[in-house]
PDB file of C-alpha atoms in Angstrom:
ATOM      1  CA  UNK A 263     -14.158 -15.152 -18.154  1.00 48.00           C
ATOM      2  CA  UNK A 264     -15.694 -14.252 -14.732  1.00 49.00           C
ATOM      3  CA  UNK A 265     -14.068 -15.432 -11.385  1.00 51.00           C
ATOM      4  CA  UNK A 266     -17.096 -17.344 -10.777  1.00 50.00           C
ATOM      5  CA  UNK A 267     -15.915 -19.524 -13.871  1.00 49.00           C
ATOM      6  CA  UNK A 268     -12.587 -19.526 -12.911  1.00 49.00           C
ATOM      7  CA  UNK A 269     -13.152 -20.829 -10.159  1.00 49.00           C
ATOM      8  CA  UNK A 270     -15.751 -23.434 -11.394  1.00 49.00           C
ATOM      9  CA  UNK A 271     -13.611 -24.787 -13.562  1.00 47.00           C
ATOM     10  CA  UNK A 272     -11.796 -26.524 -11.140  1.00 48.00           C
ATOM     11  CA  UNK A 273     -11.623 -30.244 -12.289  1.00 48.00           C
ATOM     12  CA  UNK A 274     -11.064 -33.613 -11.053  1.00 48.00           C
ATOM     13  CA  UNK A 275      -7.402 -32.416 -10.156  1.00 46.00           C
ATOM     14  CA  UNK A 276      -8.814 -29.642  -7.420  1.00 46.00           C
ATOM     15  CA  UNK A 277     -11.373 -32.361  -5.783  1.00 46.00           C
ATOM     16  CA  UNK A 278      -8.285 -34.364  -5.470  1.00 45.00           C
ATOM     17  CA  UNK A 279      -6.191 -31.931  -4.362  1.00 47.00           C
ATOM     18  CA  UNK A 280      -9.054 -31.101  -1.269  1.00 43.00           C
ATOM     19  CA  UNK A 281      -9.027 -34.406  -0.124  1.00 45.00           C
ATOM     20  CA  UNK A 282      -5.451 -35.295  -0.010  1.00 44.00           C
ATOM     21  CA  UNK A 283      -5.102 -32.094   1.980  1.00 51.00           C
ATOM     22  CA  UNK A 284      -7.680 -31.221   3.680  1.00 46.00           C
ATOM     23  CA  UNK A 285      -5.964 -31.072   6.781  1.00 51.00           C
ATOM     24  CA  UNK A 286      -3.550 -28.605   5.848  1.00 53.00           C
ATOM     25  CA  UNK A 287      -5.815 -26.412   4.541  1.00 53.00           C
ATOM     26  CA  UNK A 288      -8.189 -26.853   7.497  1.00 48.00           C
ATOM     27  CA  UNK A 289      -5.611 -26.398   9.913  1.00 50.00           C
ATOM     28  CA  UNK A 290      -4.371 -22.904   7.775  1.00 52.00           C
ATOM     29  CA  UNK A 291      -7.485 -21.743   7.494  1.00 50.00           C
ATOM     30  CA  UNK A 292      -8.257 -22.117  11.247  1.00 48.00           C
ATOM     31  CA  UNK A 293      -4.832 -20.763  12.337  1.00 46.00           C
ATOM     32  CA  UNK A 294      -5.577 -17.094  10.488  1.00 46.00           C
ATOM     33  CA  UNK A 295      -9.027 -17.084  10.424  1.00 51.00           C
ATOM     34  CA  UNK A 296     -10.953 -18.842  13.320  1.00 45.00           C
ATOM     35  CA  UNK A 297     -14.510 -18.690  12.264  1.00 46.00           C
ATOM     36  CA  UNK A 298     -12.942 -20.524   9.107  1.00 48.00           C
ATOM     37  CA  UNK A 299     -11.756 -23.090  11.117  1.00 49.00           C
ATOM     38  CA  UNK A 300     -14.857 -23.723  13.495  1.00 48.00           C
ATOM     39  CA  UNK A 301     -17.096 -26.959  12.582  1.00 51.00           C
ATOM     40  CA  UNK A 302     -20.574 -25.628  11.273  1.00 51.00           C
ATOM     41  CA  UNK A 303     -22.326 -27.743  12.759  1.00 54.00           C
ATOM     42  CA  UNK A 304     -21.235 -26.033  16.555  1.00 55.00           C
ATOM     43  CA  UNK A 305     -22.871 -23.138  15.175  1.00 56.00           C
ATOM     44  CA  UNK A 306     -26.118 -24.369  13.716  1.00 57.00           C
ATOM     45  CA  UNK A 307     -27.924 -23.341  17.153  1.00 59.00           C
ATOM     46  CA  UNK A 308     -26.922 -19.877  16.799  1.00 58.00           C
ATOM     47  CA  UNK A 309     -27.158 -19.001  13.057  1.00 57.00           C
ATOM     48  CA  UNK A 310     -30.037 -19.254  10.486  1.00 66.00           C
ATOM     49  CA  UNK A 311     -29.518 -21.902   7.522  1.00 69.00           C
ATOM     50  CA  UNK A 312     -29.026 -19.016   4.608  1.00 71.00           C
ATOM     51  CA  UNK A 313     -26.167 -18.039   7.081  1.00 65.00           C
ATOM     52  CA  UNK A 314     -24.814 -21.223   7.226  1.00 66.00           C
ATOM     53  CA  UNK A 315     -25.394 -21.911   3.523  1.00 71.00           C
ATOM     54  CA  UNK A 316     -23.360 -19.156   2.827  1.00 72.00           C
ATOM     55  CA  UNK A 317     -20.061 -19.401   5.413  1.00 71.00           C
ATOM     56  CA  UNK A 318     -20.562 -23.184   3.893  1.00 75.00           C
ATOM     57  CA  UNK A 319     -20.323 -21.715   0.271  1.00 82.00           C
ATOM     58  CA  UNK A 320     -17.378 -19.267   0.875  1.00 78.00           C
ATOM     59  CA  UNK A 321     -15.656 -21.763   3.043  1.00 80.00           C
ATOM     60  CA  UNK A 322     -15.670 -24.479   0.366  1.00 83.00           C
ATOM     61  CA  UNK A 323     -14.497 -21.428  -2.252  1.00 87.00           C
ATOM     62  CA  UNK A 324     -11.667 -20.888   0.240  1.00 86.00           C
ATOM     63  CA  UNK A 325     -10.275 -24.290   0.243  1.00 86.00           C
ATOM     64  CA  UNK A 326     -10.832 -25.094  -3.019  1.00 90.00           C
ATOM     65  CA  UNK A 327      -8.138 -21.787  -3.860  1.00 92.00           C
ATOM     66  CA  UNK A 328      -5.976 -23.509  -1.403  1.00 91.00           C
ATOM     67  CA  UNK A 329      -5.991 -27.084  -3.231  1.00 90.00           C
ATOM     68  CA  UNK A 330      -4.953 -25.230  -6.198  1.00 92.00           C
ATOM     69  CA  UNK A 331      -2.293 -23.178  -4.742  1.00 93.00           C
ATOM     70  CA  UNK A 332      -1.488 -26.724  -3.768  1.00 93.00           C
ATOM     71  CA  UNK A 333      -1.679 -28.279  -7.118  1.00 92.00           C
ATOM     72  CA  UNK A 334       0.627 -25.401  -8.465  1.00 93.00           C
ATOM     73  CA  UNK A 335       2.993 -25.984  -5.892  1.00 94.00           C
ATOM     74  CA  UNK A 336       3.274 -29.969  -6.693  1.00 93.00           C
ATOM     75  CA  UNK A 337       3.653 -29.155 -10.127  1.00 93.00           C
ATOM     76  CA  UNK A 338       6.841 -26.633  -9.692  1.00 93.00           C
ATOM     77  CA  UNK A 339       8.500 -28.879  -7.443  1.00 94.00           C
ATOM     78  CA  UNK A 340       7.722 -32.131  -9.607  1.00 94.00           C
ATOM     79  CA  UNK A 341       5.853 -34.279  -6.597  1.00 93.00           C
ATOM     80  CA  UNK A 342       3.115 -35.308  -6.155  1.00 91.00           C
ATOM     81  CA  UNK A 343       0.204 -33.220  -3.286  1.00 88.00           C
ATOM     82  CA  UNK A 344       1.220 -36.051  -1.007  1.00 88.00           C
ATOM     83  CA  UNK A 345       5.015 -35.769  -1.630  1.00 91.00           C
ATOM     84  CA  UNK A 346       4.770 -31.985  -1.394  1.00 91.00           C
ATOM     85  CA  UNK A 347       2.544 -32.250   1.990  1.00 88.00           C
ATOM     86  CA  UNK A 348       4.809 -34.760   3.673  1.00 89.00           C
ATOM     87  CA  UNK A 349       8.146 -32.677   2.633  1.00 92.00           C
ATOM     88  CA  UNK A 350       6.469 -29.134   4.445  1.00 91.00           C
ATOM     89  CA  UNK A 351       5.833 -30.967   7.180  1.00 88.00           C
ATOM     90  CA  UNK A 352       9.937 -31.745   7.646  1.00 90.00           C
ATOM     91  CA  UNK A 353      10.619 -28.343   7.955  1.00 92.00           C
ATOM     92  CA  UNK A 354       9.554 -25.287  10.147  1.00 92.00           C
ATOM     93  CA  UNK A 355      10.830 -22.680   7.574  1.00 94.00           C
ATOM     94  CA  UNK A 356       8.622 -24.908   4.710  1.00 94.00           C
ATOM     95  CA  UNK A 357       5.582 -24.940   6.934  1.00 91.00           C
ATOM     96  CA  UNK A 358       5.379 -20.976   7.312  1.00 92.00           C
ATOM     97  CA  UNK A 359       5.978 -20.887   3.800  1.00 94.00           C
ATOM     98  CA  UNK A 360       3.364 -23.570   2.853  1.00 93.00           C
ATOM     99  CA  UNK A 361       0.931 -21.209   5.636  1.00 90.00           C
ATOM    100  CA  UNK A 362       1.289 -18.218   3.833  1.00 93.00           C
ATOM    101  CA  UNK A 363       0.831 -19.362   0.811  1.00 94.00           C
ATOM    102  CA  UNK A 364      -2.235 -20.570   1.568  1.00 92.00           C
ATOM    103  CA  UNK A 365      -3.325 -18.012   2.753  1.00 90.00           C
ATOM    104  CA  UNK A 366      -3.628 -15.599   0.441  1.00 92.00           C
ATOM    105  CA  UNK A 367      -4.949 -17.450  -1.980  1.00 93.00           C
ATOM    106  CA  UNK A 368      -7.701 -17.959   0.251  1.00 91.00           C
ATOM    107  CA  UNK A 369      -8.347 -14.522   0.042  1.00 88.00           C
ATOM    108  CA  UNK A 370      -8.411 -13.894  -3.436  1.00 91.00           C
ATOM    109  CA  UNK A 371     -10.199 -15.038  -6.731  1.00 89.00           C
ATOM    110  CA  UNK A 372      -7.582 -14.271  -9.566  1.00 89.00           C
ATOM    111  CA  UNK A 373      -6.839 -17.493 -10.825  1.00 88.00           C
ATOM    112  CA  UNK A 374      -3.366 -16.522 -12.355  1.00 83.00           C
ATOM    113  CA  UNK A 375      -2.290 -15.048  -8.875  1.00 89.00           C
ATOM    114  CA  UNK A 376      -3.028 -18.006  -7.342  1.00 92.00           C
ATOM    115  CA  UNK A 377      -0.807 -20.003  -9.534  1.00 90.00           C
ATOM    116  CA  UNK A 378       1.574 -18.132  -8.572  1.00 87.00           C
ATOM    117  CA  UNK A 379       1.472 -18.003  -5.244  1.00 91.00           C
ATOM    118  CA  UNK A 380       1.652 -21.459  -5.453  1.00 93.00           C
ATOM    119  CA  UNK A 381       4.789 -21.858  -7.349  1.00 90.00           C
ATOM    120  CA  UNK A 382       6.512 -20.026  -4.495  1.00 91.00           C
ATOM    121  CA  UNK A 383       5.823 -22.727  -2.234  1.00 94.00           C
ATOM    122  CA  UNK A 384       6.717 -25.078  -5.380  1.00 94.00           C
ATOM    123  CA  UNK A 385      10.207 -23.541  -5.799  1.00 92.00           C
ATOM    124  CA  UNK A 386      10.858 -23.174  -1.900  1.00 94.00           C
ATOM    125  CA  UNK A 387      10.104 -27.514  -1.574  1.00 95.00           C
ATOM    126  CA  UNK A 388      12.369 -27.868  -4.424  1.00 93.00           C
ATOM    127  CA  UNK A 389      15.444 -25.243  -2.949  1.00 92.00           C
ATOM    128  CA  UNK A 390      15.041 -24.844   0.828  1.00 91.00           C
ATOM    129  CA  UNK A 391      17.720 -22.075   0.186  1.00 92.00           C
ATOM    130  CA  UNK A 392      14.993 -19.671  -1.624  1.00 90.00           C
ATOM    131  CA  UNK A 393      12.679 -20.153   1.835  1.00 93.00           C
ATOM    132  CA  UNK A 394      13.279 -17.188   2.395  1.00 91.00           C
ATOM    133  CA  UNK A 395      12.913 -15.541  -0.904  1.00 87.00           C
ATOM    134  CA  UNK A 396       9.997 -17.111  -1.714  1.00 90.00           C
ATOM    135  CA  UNK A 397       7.985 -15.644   1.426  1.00 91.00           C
ATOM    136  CA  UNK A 398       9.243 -12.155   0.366  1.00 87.00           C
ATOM    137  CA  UNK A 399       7.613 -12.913  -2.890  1.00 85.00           C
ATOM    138  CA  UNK A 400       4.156 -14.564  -1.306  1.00 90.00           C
ATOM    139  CA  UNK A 401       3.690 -11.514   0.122  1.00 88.00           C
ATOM    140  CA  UNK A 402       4.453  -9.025  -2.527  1.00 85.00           C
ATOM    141  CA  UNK A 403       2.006 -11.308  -4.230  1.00 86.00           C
ATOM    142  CA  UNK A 404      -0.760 -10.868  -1.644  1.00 88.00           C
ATOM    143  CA  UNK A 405      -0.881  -7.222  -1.867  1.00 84.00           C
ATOM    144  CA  UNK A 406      -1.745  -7.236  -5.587  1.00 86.00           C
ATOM    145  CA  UNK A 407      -4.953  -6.580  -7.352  1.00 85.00           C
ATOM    146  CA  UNK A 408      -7.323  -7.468 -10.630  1.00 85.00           C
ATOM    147  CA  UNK A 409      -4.930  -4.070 -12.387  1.00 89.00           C
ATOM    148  CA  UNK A 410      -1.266  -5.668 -11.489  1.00 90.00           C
ATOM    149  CA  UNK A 411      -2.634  -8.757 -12.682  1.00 85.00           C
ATOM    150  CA  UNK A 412      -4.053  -7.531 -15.880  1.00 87.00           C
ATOM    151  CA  UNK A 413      -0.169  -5.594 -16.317  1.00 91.00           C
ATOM    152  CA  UNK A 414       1.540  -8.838 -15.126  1.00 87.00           C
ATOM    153  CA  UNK A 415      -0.265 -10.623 -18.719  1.00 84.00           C
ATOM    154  CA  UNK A 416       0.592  -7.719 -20.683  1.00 90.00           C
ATOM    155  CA  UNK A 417       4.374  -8.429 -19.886  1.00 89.00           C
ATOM    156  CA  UNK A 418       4.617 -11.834 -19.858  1.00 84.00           C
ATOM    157  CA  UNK A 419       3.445 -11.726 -24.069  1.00 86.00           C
ATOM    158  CA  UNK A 420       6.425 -11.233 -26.063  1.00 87.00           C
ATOM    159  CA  UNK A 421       7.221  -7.897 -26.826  1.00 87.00           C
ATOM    160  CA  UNK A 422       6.570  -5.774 -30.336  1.00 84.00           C
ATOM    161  CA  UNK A 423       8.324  -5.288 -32.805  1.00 85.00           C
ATOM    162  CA  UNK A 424      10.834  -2.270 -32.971  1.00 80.00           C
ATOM    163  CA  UNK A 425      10.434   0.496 -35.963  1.00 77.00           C
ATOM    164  CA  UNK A 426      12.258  -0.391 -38.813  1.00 80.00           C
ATOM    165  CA  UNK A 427      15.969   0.424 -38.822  1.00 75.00           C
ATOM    166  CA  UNK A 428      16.532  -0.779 -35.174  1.00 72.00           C
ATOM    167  CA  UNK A 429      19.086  -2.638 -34.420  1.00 74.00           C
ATOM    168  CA  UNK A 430      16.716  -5.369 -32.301  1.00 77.00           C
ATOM    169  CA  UNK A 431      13.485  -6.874 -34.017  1.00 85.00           C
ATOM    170  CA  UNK A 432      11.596  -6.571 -30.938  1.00 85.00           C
ATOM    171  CA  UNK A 433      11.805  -4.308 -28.498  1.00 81.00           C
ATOM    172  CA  UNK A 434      13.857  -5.496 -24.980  1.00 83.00           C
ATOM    173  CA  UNK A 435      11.000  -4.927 -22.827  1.00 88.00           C
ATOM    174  CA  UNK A 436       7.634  -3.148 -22.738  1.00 92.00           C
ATOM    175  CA  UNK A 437       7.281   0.835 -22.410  1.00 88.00           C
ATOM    176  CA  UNK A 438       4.569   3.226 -21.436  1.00 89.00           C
ATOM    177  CA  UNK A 439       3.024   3.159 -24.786  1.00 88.00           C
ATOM    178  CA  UNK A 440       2.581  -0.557 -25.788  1.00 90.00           C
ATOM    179  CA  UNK A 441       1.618  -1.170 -22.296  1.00 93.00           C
ATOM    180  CA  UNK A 442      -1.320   1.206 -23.147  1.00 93.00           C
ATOM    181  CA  UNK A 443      -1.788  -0.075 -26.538  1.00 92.00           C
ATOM    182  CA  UNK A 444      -2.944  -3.282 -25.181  1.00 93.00           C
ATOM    183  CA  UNK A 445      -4.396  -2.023 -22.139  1.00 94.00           C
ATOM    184  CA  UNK A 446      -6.571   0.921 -23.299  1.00 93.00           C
ATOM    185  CA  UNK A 447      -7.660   3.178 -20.346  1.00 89.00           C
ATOM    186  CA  UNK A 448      -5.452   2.305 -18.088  1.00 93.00           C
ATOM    187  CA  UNK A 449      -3.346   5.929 -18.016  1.00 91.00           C
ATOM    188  CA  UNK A 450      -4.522   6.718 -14.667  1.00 91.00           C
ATOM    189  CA  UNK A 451      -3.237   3.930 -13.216  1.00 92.00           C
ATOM    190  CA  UNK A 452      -0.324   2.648 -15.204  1.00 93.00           C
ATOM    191  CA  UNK A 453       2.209   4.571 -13.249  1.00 92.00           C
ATOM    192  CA  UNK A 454       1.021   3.401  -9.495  1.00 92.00           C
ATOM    193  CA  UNK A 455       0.792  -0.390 -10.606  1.00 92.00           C
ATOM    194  CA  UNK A 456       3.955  -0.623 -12.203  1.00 92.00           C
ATOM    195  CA  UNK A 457       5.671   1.048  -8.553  1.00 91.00           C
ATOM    196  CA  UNK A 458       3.631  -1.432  -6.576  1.00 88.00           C
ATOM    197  CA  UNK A 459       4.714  -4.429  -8.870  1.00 89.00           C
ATOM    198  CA  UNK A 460       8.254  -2.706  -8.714  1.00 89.00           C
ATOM    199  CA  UNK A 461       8.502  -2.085  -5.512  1.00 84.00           C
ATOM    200  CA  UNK A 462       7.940  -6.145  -4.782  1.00 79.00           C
ATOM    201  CA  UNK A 463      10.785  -7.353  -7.140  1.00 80.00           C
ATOM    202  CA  UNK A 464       7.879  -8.844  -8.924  1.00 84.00           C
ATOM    203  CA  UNK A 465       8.948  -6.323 -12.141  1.00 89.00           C
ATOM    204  CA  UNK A 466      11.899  -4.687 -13.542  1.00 88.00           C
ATOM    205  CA  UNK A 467      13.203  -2.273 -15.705  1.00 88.00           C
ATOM    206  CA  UNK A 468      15.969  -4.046 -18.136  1.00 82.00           C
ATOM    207  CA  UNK A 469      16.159  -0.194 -19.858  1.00 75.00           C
ATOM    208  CA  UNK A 470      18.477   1.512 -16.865  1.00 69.00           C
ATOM    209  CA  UNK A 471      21.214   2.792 -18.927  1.00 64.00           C
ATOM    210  CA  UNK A 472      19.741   3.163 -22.443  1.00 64.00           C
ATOM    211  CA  UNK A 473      19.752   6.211 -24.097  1.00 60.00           C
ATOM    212  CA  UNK A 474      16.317   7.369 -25.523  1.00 57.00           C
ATOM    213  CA  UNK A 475      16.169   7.343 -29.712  1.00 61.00           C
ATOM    214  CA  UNK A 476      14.252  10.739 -29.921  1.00 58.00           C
ATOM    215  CA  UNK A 477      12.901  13.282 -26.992  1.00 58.00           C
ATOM    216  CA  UNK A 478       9.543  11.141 -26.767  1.00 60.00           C
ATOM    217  CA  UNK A 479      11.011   7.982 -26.753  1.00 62.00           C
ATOM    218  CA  UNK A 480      10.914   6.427 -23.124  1.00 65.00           C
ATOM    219  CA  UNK A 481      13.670   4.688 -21.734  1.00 72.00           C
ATOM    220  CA  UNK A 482      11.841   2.403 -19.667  1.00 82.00           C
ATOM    221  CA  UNK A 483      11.664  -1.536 -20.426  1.00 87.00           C
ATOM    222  CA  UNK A 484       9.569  -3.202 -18.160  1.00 90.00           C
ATOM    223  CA  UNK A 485      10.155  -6.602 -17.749  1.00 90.00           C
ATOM    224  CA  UNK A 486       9.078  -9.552 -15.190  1.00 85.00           C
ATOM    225  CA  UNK A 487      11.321 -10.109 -12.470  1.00 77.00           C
ATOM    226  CA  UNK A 488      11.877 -13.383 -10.768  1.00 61.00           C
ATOM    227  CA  UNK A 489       8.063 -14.220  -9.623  1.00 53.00           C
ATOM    228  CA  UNK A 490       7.225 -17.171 -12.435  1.00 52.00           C
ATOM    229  CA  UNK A 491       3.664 -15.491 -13.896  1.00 52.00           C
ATOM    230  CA  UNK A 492       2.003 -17.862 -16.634  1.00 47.00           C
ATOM    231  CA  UNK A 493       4.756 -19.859 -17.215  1.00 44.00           C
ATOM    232  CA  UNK A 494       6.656 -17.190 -18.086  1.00 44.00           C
ATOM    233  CA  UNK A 495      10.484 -16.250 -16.778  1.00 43.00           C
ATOM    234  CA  UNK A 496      12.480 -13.158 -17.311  1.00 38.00           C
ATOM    235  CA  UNK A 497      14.833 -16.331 -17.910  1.00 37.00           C
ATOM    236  CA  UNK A 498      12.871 -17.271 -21.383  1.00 32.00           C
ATOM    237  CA  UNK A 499      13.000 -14.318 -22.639  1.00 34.00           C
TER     238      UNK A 499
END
């Protein structure tokens, strides 16, 4: 499915979530990106109406990412959009969280990423503690692209089955080869997105330590780390 459907498929729930915060998004929006936050209408003098049809268009795109960031947030943290709004606003630490968030999922059009970035916020409303955590992991967030994403799937699935004779049914965590098994072409590139998604804490490798079965047989069990992706924790595995 295309991003445009993605991000058409945004239900009653993402209308809802505009309006009840609209001026939080607004207010975001205007505070990193000033054009974004400038009325159209003070511009309709200076611009022709296909401009403005479009900044109108990508605008409402913008905030509509936001309101689901949003929505995600509500969700992890068990309130309601209102609750969620009201509770940022108690707390400077929330607010910059709750900014940055928002953000960047203005800026992008990966649905699952956006989820995500919104169940930072989620988990920092719930545990003020992880603030800070949670802002490290926004931004590691932020910096990755469509092939992180497509690896971040691959290892939230449960992992295959070891050969017969092992002393596991399923392997601990995903190597080079079933990686590549499910995402075909991808050799080029395996290698730099795993030390991107790495270097954020956003992966792991749970296979420091083992010792290889045969001389082709990589040590390496990649694993998510503590960023929630599809519902999935390092916890339930």
């Amino acid at each position: 499915m295309g991003h445009e459907a993605h991000e058409n498929k945004s239900g009653s729930w993402a209308e809802a979530g505009v309006k009840a915060t609209t001026g939080v998004i607004v207010a975001t929006a205007g505070m990193f990106n000033p054009v974004a936050g400038i009325a159209l209408g003070a511009m309709k003098e200076y611009l022709d109406a296909p401009v403005l049809g479009l900044i109108e268009r990508e605008r409402a795109r913008r905030e509509e990412r936001a309101a689901r960031a949003l929505q995600a947030g509500s969700e992890e943290a068990q309130r309601s959009l209102n609750r969620l709004v009201q509770t940022v606003e108690t707390s400077p630490d929330l607010l910059a969280l709750m900014s940055e968030t928002v953000q960047a999922a203005m800026e992008t059009p990966l649905a699952e990423k956006i989820v995500a970035l919104g169940r930072c916020l989620g988990r920092g409303v719930r545990d003020e503690a992880s603030v800070d955590a949670e802002r490290l992991r926004v931004r590691g967030l932020a910096g990755i692209e469509a092939p992180e994403v497509k690896l971040l799937e691959v290892l939230a699935k449960e992992t295959r089955p070891t050969p017969e004779g092992w002393y596991q049914e399923r392997f601990p965590g995903w190597r080079h080869p079933e990686i590549l098994t499910e995402l075909p072409g991808f050799a080029k590139v395996l290698d730099a997105s795993i030390a991107r998604l790495a270097a954020e804490g956003i992966i792991k490798d749970d296979g420091i330590g083992r010792v290889a079965m045969s001389d082709d047989d990589p040590t390496e069990m990649w694993i998510l780390g503590h960023v929630r992706w599809s519902g999935v924790t390092t916890a339930t595995r």
